[in-house]
Each structure stands twice: as structure tokens, then as C-alpha cells.
Short mmCIF file of C-alpha atoms and ligand atoms in Angstrom, two decimals:
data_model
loop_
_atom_site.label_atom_id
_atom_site.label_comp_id
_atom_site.label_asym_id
_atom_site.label_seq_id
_atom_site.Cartn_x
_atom_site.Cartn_y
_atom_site.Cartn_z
CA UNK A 1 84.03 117.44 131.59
CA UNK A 2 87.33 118.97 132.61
CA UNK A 3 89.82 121.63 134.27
CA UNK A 4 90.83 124.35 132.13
CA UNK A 5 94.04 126.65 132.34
CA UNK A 6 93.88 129.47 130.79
CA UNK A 7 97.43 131.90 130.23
CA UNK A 8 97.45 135.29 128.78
CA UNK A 9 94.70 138.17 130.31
CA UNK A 10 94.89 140.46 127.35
CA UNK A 11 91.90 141.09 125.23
CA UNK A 12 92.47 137.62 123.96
CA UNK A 13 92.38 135.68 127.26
CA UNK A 14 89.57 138.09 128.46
CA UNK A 15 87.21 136.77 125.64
CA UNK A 16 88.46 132.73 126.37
CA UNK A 17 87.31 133.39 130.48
CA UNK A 18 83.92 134.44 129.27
CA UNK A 19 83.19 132.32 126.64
CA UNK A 20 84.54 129.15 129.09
CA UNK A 21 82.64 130.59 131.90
CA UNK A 22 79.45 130.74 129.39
CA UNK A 23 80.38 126.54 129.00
CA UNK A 24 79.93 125.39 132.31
CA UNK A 25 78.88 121.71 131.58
CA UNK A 26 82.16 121.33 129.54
CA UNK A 27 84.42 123.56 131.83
CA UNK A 28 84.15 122.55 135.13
CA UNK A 29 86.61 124.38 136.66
CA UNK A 30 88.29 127.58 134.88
CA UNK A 31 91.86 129.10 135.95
CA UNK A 32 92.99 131.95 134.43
CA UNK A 33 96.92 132.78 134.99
CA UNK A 34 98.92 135.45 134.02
CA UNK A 35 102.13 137.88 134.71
CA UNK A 36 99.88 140.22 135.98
CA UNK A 37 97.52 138.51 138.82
CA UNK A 38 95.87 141.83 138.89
CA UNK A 39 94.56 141.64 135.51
CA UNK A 40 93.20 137.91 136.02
CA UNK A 41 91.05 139.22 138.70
CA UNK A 42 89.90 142.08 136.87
CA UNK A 43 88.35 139.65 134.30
CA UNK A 44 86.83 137.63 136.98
CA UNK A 45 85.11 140.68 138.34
CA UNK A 46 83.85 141.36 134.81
CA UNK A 47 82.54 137.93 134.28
CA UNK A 48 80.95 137.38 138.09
CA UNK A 49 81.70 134.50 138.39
CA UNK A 50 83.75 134.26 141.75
CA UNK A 51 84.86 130.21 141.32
CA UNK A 52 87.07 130.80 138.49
CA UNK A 53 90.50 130.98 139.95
CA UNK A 54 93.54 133.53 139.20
CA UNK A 55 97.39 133.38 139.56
CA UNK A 56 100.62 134.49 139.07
CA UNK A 57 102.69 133.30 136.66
CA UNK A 58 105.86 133.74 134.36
CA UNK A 59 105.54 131.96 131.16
CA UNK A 60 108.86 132.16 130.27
CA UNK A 61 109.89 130.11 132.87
CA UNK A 62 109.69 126.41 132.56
CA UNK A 63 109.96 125.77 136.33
CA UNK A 64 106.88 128.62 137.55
CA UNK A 65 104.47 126.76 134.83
CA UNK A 66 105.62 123.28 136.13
CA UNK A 67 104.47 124.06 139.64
CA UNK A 68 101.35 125.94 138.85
CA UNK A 69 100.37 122.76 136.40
CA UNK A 70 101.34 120.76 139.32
CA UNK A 71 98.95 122.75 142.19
CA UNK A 72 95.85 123.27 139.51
CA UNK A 73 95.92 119.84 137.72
CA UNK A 74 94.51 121.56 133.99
CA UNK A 75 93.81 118.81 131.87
CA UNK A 76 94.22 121.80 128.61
CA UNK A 77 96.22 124.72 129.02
CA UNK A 78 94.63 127.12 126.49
CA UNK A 79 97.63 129.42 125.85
CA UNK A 80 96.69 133.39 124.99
CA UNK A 81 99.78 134.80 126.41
CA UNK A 82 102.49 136.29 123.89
CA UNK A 83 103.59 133.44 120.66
CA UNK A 84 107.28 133.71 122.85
CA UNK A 85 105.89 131.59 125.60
CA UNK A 86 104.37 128.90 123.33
CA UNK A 87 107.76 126.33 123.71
CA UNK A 88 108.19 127.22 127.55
CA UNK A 89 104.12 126.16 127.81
CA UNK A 90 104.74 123.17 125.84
CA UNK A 91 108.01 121.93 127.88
CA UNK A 92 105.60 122.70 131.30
CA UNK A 93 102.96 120.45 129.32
CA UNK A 94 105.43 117.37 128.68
CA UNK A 95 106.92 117.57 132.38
CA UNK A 96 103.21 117.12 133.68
CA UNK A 97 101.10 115.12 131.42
CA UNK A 98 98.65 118.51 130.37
CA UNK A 99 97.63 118.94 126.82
CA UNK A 100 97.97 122.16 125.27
CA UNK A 101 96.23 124.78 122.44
CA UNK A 102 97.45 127.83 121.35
CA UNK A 103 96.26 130.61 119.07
CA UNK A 104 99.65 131.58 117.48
CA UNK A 105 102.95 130.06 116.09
CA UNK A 106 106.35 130.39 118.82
CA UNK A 107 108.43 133.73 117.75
CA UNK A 108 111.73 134.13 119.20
CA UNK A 109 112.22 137.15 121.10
CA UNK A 110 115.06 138.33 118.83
CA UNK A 111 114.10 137.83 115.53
CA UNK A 112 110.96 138.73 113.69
CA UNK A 113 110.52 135.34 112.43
CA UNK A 114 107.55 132.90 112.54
CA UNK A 115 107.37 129.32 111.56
CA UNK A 116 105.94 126.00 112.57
CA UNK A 117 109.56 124.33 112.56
CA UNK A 118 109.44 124.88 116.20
CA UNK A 119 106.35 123.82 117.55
CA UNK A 120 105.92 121.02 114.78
CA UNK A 121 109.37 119.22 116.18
CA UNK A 122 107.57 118.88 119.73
CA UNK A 123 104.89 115.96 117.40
CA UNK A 124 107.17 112.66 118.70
CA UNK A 125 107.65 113.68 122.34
CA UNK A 126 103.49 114.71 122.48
CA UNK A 127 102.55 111.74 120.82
CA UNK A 128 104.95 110.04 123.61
CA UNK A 129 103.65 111.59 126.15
CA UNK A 130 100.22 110.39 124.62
CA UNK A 131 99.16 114.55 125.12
CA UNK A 132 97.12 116.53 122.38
CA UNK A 133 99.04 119.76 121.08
CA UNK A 134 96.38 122.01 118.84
CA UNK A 135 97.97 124.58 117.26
CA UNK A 136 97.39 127.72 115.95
CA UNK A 137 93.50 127.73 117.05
CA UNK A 138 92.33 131.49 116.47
CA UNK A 139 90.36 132.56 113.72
CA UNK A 140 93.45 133.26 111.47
CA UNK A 141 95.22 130.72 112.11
CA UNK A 142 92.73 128.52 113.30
CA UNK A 143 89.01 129.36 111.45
CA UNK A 144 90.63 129.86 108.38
CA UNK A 145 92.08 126.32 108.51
CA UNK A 146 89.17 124.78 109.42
CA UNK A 147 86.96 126.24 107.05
CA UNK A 148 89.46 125.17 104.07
CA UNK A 149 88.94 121.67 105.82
CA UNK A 150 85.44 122.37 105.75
CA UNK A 151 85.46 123.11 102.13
CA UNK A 152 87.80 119.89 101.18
CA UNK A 153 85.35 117.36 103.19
CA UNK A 154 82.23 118.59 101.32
CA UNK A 155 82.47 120.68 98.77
CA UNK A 156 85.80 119.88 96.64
CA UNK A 157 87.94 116.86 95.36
CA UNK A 158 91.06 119.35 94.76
CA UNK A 159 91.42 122.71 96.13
CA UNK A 160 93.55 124.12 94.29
CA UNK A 161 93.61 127.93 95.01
CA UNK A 162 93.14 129.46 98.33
CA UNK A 163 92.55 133.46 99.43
CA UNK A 164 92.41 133.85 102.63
CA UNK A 165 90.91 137.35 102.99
CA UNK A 166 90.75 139.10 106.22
CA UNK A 167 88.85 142.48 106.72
CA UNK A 168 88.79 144.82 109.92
CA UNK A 169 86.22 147.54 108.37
CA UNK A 170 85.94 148.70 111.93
CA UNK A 171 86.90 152.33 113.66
CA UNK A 172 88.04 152.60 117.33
CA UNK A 173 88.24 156.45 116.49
CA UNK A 174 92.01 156.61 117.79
CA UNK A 175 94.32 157.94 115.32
CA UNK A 176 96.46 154.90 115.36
CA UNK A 177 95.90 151.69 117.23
CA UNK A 178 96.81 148.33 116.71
CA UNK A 179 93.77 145.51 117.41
CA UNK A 180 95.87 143.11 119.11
CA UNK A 181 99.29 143.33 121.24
CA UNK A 182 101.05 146.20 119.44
CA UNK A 183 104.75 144.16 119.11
CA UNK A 184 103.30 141.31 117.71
CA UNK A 185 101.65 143.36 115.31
CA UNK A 186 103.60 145.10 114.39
CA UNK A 187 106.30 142.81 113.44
CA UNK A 188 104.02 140.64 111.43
CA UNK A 189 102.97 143.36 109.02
CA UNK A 190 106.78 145.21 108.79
CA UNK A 191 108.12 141.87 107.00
CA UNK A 192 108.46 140.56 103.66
CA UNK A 193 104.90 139.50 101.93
CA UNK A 194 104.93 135.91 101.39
CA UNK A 195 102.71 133.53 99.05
CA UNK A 196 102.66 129.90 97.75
CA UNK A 197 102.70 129.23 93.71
CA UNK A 198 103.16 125.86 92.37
CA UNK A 199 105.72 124.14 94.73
CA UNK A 200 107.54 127.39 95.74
CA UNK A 201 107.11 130.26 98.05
CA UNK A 202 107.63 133.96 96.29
CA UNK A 203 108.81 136.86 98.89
CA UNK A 204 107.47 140.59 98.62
CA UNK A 205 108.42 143.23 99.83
CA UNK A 206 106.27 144.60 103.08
CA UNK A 207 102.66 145.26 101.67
CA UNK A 208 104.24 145.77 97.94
CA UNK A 209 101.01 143.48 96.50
CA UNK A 210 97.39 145.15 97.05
CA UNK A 211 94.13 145.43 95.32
CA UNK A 212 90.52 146.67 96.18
CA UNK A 213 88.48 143.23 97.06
CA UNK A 214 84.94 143.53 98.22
CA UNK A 215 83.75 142.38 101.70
CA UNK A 216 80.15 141.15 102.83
CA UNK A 217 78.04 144.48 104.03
CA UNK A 218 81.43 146.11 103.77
CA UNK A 219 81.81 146.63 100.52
CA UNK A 220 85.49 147.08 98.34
CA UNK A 221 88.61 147.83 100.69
CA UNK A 222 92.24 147.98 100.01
CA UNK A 223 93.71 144.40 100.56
CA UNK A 224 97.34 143.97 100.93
CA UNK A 225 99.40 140.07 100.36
CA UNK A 226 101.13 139.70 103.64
CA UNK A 227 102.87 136.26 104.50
CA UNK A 228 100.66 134.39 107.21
CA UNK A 229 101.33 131.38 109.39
CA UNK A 230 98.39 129.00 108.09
CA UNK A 231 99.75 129.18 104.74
CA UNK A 232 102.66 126.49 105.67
CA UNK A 233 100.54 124.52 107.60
CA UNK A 234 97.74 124.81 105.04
CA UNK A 235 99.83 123.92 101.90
CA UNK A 236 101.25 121.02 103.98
CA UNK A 237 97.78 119.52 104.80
CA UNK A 238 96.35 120.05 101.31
CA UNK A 239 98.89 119.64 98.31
CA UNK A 240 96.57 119.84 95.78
CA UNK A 241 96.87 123.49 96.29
CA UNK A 242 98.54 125.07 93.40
CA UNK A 243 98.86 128.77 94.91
CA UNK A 244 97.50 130.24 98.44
CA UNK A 245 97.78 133.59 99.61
CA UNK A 246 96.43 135.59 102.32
CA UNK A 247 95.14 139.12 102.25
CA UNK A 248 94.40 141.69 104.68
CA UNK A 249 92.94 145.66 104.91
CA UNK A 250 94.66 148.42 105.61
CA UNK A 251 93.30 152.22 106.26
CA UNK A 252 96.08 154.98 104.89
CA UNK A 253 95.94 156.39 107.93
CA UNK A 254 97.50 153.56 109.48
CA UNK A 255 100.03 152.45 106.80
CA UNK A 256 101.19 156.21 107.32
CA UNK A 257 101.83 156.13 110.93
CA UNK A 258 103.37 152.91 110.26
CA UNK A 259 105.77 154.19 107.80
CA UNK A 260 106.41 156.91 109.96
CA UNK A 261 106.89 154.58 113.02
CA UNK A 262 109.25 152.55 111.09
CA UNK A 263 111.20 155.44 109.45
CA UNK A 264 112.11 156.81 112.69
CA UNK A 265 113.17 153.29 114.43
CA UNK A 266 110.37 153.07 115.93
CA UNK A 267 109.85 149.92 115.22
CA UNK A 268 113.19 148.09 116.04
CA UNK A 269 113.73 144.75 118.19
CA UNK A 270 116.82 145.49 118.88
CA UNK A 271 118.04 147.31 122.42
CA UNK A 272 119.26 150.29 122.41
CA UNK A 273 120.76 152.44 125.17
CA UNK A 274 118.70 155.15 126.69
CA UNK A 275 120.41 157.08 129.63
CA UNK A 276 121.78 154.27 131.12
CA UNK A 277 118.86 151.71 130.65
CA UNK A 278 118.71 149.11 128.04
CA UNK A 279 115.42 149.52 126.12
CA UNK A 280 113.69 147.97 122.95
CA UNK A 281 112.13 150.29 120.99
CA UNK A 282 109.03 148.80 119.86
CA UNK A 283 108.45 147.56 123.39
CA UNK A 284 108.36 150.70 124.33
CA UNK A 285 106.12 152.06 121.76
CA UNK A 286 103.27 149.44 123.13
CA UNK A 287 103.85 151.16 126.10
CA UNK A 288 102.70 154.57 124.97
CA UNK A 289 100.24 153.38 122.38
CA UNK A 290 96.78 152.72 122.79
CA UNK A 291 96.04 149.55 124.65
CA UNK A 292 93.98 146.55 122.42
CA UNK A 293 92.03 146.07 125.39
CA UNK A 294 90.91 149.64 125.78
CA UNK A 295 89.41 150.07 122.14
CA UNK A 296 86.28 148.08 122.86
CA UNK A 297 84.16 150.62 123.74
CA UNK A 298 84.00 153.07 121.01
CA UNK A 299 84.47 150.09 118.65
CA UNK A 300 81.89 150.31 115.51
CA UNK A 301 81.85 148.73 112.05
CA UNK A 302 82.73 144.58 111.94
CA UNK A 303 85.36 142.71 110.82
CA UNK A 304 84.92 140.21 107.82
CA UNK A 305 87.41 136.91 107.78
CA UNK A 306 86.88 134.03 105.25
CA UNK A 307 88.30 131.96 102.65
CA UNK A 308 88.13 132.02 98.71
CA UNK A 309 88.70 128.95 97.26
CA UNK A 310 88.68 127.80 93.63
CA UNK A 311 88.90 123.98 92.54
CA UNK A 312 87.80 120.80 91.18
CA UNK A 313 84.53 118.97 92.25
CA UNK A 314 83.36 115.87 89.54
CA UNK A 315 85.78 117.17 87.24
CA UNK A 316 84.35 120.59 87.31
CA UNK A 317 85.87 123.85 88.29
CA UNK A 318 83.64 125.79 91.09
CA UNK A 319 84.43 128.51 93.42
CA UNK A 320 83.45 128.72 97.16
CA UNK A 321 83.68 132.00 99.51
CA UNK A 322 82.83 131.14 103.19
CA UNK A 323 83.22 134.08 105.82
CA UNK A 324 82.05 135.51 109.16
CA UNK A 325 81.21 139.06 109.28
CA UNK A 326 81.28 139.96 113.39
CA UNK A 327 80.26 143.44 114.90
CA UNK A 328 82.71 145.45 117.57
CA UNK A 329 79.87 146.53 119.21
CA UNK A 330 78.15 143.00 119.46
CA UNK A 331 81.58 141.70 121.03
CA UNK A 332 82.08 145.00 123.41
CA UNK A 333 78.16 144.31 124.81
CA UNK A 334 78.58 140.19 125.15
CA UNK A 335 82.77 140.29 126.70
CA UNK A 336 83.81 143.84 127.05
CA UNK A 337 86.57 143.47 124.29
CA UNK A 338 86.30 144.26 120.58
CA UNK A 339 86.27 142.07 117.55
CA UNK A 340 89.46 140.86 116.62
CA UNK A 341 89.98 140.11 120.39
CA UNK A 342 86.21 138.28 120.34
CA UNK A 343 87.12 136.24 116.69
CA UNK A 344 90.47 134.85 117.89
CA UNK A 345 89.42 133.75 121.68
CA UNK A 346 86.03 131.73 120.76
CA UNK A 347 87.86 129.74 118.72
CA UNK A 348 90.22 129.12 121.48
CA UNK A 349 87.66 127.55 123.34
CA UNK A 350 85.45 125.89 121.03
CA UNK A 351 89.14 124.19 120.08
CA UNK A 352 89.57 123.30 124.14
CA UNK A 353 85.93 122.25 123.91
CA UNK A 354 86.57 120.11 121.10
CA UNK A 355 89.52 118.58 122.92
CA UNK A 356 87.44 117.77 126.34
CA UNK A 357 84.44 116.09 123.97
CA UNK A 358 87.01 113.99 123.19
CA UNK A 359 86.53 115.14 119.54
CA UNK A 360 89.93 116.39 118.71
CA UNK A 361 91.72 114.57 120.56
CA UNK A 362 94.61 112.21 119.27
CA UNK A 363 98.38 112.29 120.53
CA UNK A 364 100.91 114.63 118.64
CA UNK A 365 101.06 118.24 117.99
CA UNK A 366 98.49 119.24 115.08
CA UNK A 367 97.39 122.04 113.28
CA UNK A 368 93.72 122.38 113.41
CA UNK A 369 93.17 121.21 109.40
CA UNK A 370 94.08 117.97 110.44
CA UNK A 371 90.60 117.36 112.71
CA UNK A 372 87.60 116.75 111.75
CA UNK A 373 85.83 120.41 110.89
CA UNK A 374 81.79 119.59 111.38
CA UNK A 375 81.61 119.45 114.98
CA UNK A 376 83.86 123.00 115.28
CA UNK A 377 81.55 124.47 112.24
CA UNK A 378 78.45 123.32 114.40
CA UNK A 379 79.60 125.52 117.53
CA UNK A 380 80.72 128.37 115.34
CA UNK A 381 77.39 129.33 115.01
CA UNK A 382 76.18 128.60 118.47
CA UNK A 383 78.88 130.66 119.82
CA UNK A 384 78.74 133.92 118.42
CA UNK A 385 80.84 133.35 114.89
CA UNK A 386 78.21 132.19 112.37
CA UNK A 387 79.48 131.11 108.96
CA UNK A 388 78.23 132.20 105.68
CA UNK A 389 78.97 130.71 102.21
CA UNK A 390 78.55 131.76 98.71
CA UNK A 391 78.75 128.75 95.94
CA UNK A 392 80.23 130.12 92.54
CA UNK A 393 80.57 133.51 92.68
CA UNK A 394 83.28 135.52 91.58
CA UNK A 395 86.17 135.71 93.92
CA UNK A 396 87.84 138.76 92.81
CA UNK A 397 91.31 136.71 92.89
P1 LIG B 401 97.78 141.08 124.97
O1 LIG B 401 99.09 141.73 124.89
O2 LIG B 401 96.54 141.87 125.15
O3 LIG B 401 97.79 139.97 126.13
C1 LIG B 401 98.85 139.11 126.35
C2 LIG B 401 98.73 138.61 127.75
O4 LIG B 401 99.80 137.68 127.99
C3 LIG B 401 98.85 139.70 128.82
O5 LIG B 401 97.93 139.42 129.85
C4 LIG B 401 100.28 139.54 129.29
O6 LIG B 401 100.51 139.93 130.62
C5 LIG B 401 100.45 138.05 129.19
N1 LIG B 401 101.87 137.70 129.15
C6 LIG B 401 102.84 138.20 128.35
N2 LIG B 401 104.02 137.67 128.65
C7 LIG B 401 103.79 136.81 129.67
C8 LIG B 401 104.63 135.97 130.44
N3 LIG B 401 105.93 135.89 130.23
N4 LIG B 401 104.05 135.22 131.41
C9 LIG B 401 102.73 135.28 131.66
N5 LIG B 401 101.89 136.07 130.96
C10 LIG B 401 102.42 136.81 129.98
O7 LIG B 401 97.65 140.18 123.63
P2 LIG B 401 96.33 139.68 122.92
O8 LIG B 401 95.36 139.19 123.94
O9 LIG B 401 95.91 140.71 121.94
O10 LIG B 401 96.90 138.43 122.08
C11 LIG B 401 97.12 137.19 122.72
C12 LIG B 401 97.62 136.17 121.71
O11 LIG B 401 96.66 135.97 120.68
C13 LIG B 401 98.92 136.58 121.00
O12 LIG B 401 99.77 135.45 120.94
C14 LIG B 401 98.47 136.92 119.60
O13 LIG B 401 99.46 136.68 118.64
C15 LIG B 401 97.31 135.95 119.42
N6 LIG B 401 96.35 136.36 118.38
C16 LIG B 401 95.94 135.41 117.48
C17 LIG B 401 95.03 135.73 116.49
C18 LIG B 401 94.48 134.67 115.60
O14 LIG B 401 93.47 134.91 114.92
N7 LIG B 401 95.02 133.47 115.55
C19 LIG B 401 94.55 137.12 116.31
C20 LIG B 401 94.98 138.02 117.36
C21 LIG B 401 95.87 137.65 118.34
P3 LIG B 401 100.71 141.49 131.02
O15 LIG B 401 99.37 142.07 130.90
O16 LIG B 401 101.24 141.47 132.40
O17 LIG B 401 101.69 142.05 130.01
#
């Protein structure tokens, strides 16, 4: 069906080449690109498969992308690099007619900021262009939107309060490790908690809200309120919501080293001088930490991500709790990477998939709420993430 592109060869954009290469009658020809060439061909040589190609490229530059869309015709670019390259990608997308998914929302460099704003201003010159922009097409963002679409299609007239609750109940036996890229990490859970409640958004401070909630084979775990990028999109999409939220685990020992890490500037973005050289500190902390990719292999326990929703269906209140509960080890055996990395890159390309079917495909730049869910929920569970629901239990929240 068509030429995929895919950026980024981090644990990520290792799990996209597999699951892509395991698609052949949708992907007919796979490209992965990244800074590192080397890395692209290590993931080749771990899949087999010697016809998917590999390059060299700089995502931060506008002109590099242009002429490696130009030489490899994509018809998607499926974007797993770092959330700083998403408006360079976009730009290389207008210049030459490719359409575009990504799996988080653009960050400047700078600031420890996320928002839509950016990415959502790019809707006139996609729809333009007559080019498909899905955004935000991981499991959280990306499952967790389409499983509250899920929900409003058949289960609910109103939703009016969303949880989206997000457990890693997993141990890579490391005594601190982050599950994805370290900086990015990092500087999503070292900001202010955010939620939505009735028209408004209230800030936290970092990880101030927490309560036990209990997780599917799991069992109770520490949740903590942090603000998460779905929840603008989300609120957007569905205004009947009244409050959503979003909820994830932490272990002590890692809020400790966090604490620590932060205490002692470890986490800045700034640069600061060190013997001459201009270095950012938190930058340099992924360098020394342990590397996402690495973790797979003494990965056990499973993550659990869903969505608890409460609302009106024939005038009656009912709750819904849908979820996927996926194993480390299950990921490590089938793509070499653990969980988190396996849950956000199927996604990825059951979204491209979608967008080659022709399914989810209209022009504009969209958050993945706005398409319709079935055909998405249908290759969830062919493709390693199957969904579970529970109809009026209690949701803890
Ligand atoms: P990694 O750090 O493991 O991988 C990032 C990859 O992007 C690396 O191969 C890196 O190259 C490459 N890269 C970075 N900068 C550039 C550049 N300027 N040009 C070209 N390539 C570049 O990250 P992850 O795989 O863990 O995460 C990938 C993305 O997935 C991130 O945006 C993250 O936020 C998102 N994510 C989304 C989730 C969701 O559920 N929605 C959950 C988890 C992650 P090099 O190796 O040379 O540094």
C-alpha cells in the first residue's frame, strides 16, 4: 500500500521497524532514518530483514529532511525522534507533499513547556497542502485518546469525567532508570501537576496530588496527578467533560533519586560552563544514565495504561474502565525493547496503517480522538496491545 519513513532509532523507532516490517502487505517499502546511521542498521540487523533501508539524517534541519523526503519519496513520515524535531518534520512534510504522525507534542529546546498551540497552527497549511498530520499517536497520547473515543461512540452520551491512569509495575533491576529518553522524562515529571475542572485548568505543584489506585493483576500502587498532553486535546474534542486528569506510578526509589537529581541541578536546561565547554546539565545526565534501550532484557512485571470514565448513557450514570496490561518480557522476546518502548511504537504504526488504508485519512493536522476508533481498536488486539473493559465498577476516582 505505501512507502514508509520512519525517524528516531531509539527504543521507540526500534519497536515501529519491527512492527512495520511484521506489515508487509501495508508497508511496502520501510526506511528508517536517524542522526545516528549506525543505530538504523543495528535495528535492521535485529529485524533481518535486509530491504528496509537506513540513513543519515538531522531532524533539526529543514533542508537535510527536504532532500531525504525528496530521494525516498515516503508517502508517511512516522516521526519517533525527540518532540523538538516535530515542527522541522512538519515544515520538510509541507515542502514535499508527505503526510506526517508523531507520538509526542513539539517542546522547545529551551523551555520545559508542552502544548498543542504549535503543532495545532500547522491545521490550514496541511489541509492546503491536502496532507494528513496525526498527532500525538502513542499509547499516552494516542491509545488513551482513542479509547475515550471508543467509549463516547458506544458506550456514553456524555462523558463527563475522565482518569487516565497509567501504571509501569515493572523492574529493570537498575537503581534508577528512566523508560524512555531520560531529558524528556525527566522534564515532564519535574513540572507543575495539571488537571481540568469545570471550564478551568488547576496547577499543582510537581507530584503534590497522589493516592493508592489499584491496577489489573497489579494490584494498588501509588498514583501521582501529573499534567499530560491529551488532556488539552481531549477536553477540546469532548466538552461534555466536566473534569479529566491523568495519573501515573511512581516507586520511592525513584522519586528519591529524582529529588536528589533535582536538588543538586541535576536536572537543569540551562548551559552552564564546565572547563571551557558549554554543557546542559540534564543532557549530560542521559549521558551517564542507563540507556531506555538497554533495560529490555532484565525487564519483568507489565505495565497497565487505560482510561476511567464516568458519565451519562439514557439518562443514567455508568462507569467504564478500559486498559491494556502488557508484559516487559513479552515485548523484550517479540522486538528486543521493553514495554513502554513496545506500547508507544505499535500505536505508531497501527496509526500509519490506518493512514495508508485510507482510514484516517482527511487533510489537516488532527489529534487521534478526532478519527474513527473501531478500525484502530480492531488492530490493537491483533498487534500485541489487547484491550480489556470493565462496565460499572468502581473507579477509585
Ligand atoms: P530515544 O532517545 O531512545 O530515541 C530518540 C531517537 O531520535 C534516537 O535514535 C536519536 O538519535 C534520534 N534523534 C534525536 N535527535 C535527532 C535529530 N536531531 N535528528 C535525527 N534523529 C534524532 O527516545 P525514545 O525512543 O524513548 O522516544 C522517542 C519518542 O517517543 C519521544 O518523542 C518520546 O517523547 C515519545 N514517547 C511517546 C510516548 C507515548 O506514549 N505517546 C511514550 C514514550 C515516548 P541518537 O541515537 O543519535 O541520539
Amino acid at each position: 500500500m505505501g512507502k514508509v519513513l520512519i525517524i528516531g532509532a531509539g527504543g521507540v523507532g526500534t519497536v515501529v521497524a519491527h512492527k512495520v516490517a511484521q506489515n508487509p502487505e501495508v508497508f511496502t517499502e520501510i526506511m528508517i532514518a536517524s542522526r545516528t546511521k549506525a543505530k538504523c542498521d543495528a535495528v535492521v540487523k535485529a529485524i533481518g530483514n535486509p530491504n528496509i533501508q537506513t540513513a543519515q539524517v538531522d531532524a533539526d534541519k529543514v533542508d537535510e529532511l527536504v532532500a531525504l523526503f525528496e530521494s525516498f519519496r515516503p508517502e508517511i513520515v512516522i516521526n519517533v525522534a525527540l518532540p523538538y524535531q516535530d515542527l522541522t518534520i512538519m515544515e520538510a512534510c509541507l515542502k514535499t507533499g508527505v503526510n506526517y504522525l508523531d507520538t509526542a507534542n513539539y517542546e522547545p529546546k529551551d523551555v520545559a513547556h508542552f502544548e498543542y498551540s504549535w503543532q495545532w497552527a500547522y491545521k490550514k497549511r496541511f489541509e492546503e497542502a491536502g496532507l494528513t498530520a496525526i498527532l500525538g499517536c502513542g499509547f499516552d497520547p494516542g491509545v488513551s485518546g482513542v479509547y475515550t473515543a471508543y467509549a463516547a461512540k458506544h458506550h456514553f452520551d456524555e462523558i463527563q469525567y475522565l482518569d487516565i491512569v497509567d501504571c509501569n509495575a515493572g523492574n529493570h533491576h537498575k537503581a534508577f532508570a528512566t523508560n524512555f529518553n531520560p531529558e524528556i522524562n525527566i522534564r515532564e515529571i519535574t513540572q507543575n501537576g495539571r488537571y481540568y475542572e469545570n471550564g478551568q485548568w488547576i496547577t499543582t505543584q510537581p507530584l503534590e496530588i497522589h493516592k493508592p489506585l489499584t491496577y489489573p493483576n497489579i494490584g494498588p500502587r501509588e498514583s501521582y496527578l501529573l499534567y499530560h498532553e491529551e488532556l488539552e486535546s481531549l477536553v477540546k474534542n469532548f466538552p461534555t467533560i466536566k473534569r479529566a486528569r491523568f495519573w501515573m506510578t511512581f516507586g520511592q526509589e525513584y522519586l528519591t533519586h529524582l529529588r536528589v537529581i533535582q536538588d543538586i541541578g541535576m536536572a537543569r536546561i540551562d548551559e552552564v560552563d564546565y572547563n571551557g565547554v558549554k554543557i546542559v546539565p540534564l543532557q549530560f545526565l542521559k549521558a551517564v544514565l542507563p540507556n531506555p534501550q538497554d533495560l529490555g532484557k532484565n525487564y519483568d512485571g507489565e505495565t497497565s495504561i487505560g482510561c476511567r470514565i464516568r458519565g451519562l448513557k439514557d439518562g443514567k450514570e455508568h462507569t467504564y474502565y478500559i486498559y491494556n496490561n502488557c508484559s516487559h518480557q513479552a515485548a523484550y522476546k517479540e522486538t528486543g525493547m521493553q514495554g513502554v518502548s513496545y506500547t508507544t511504537g505499535v500505536p505508531a504504526m497501527i496509526g500509519a496503517m490506518m493512514f495508508l488504508k485510507g482510514i484516517w485519512k482527511k487533510p489537516g493536522v488532527w489529534n487521534v480522538e478526532e478519527f474513527d476508533p473501531d478500525p484502530f481498536m480492531e488492530q490493537l488486539n491483533k498487534q500485541g496491545l489487547p484491550w480489556h473493559e470493565v462496565m460499572d465498577g468502581d473507579l477509585e476516582l
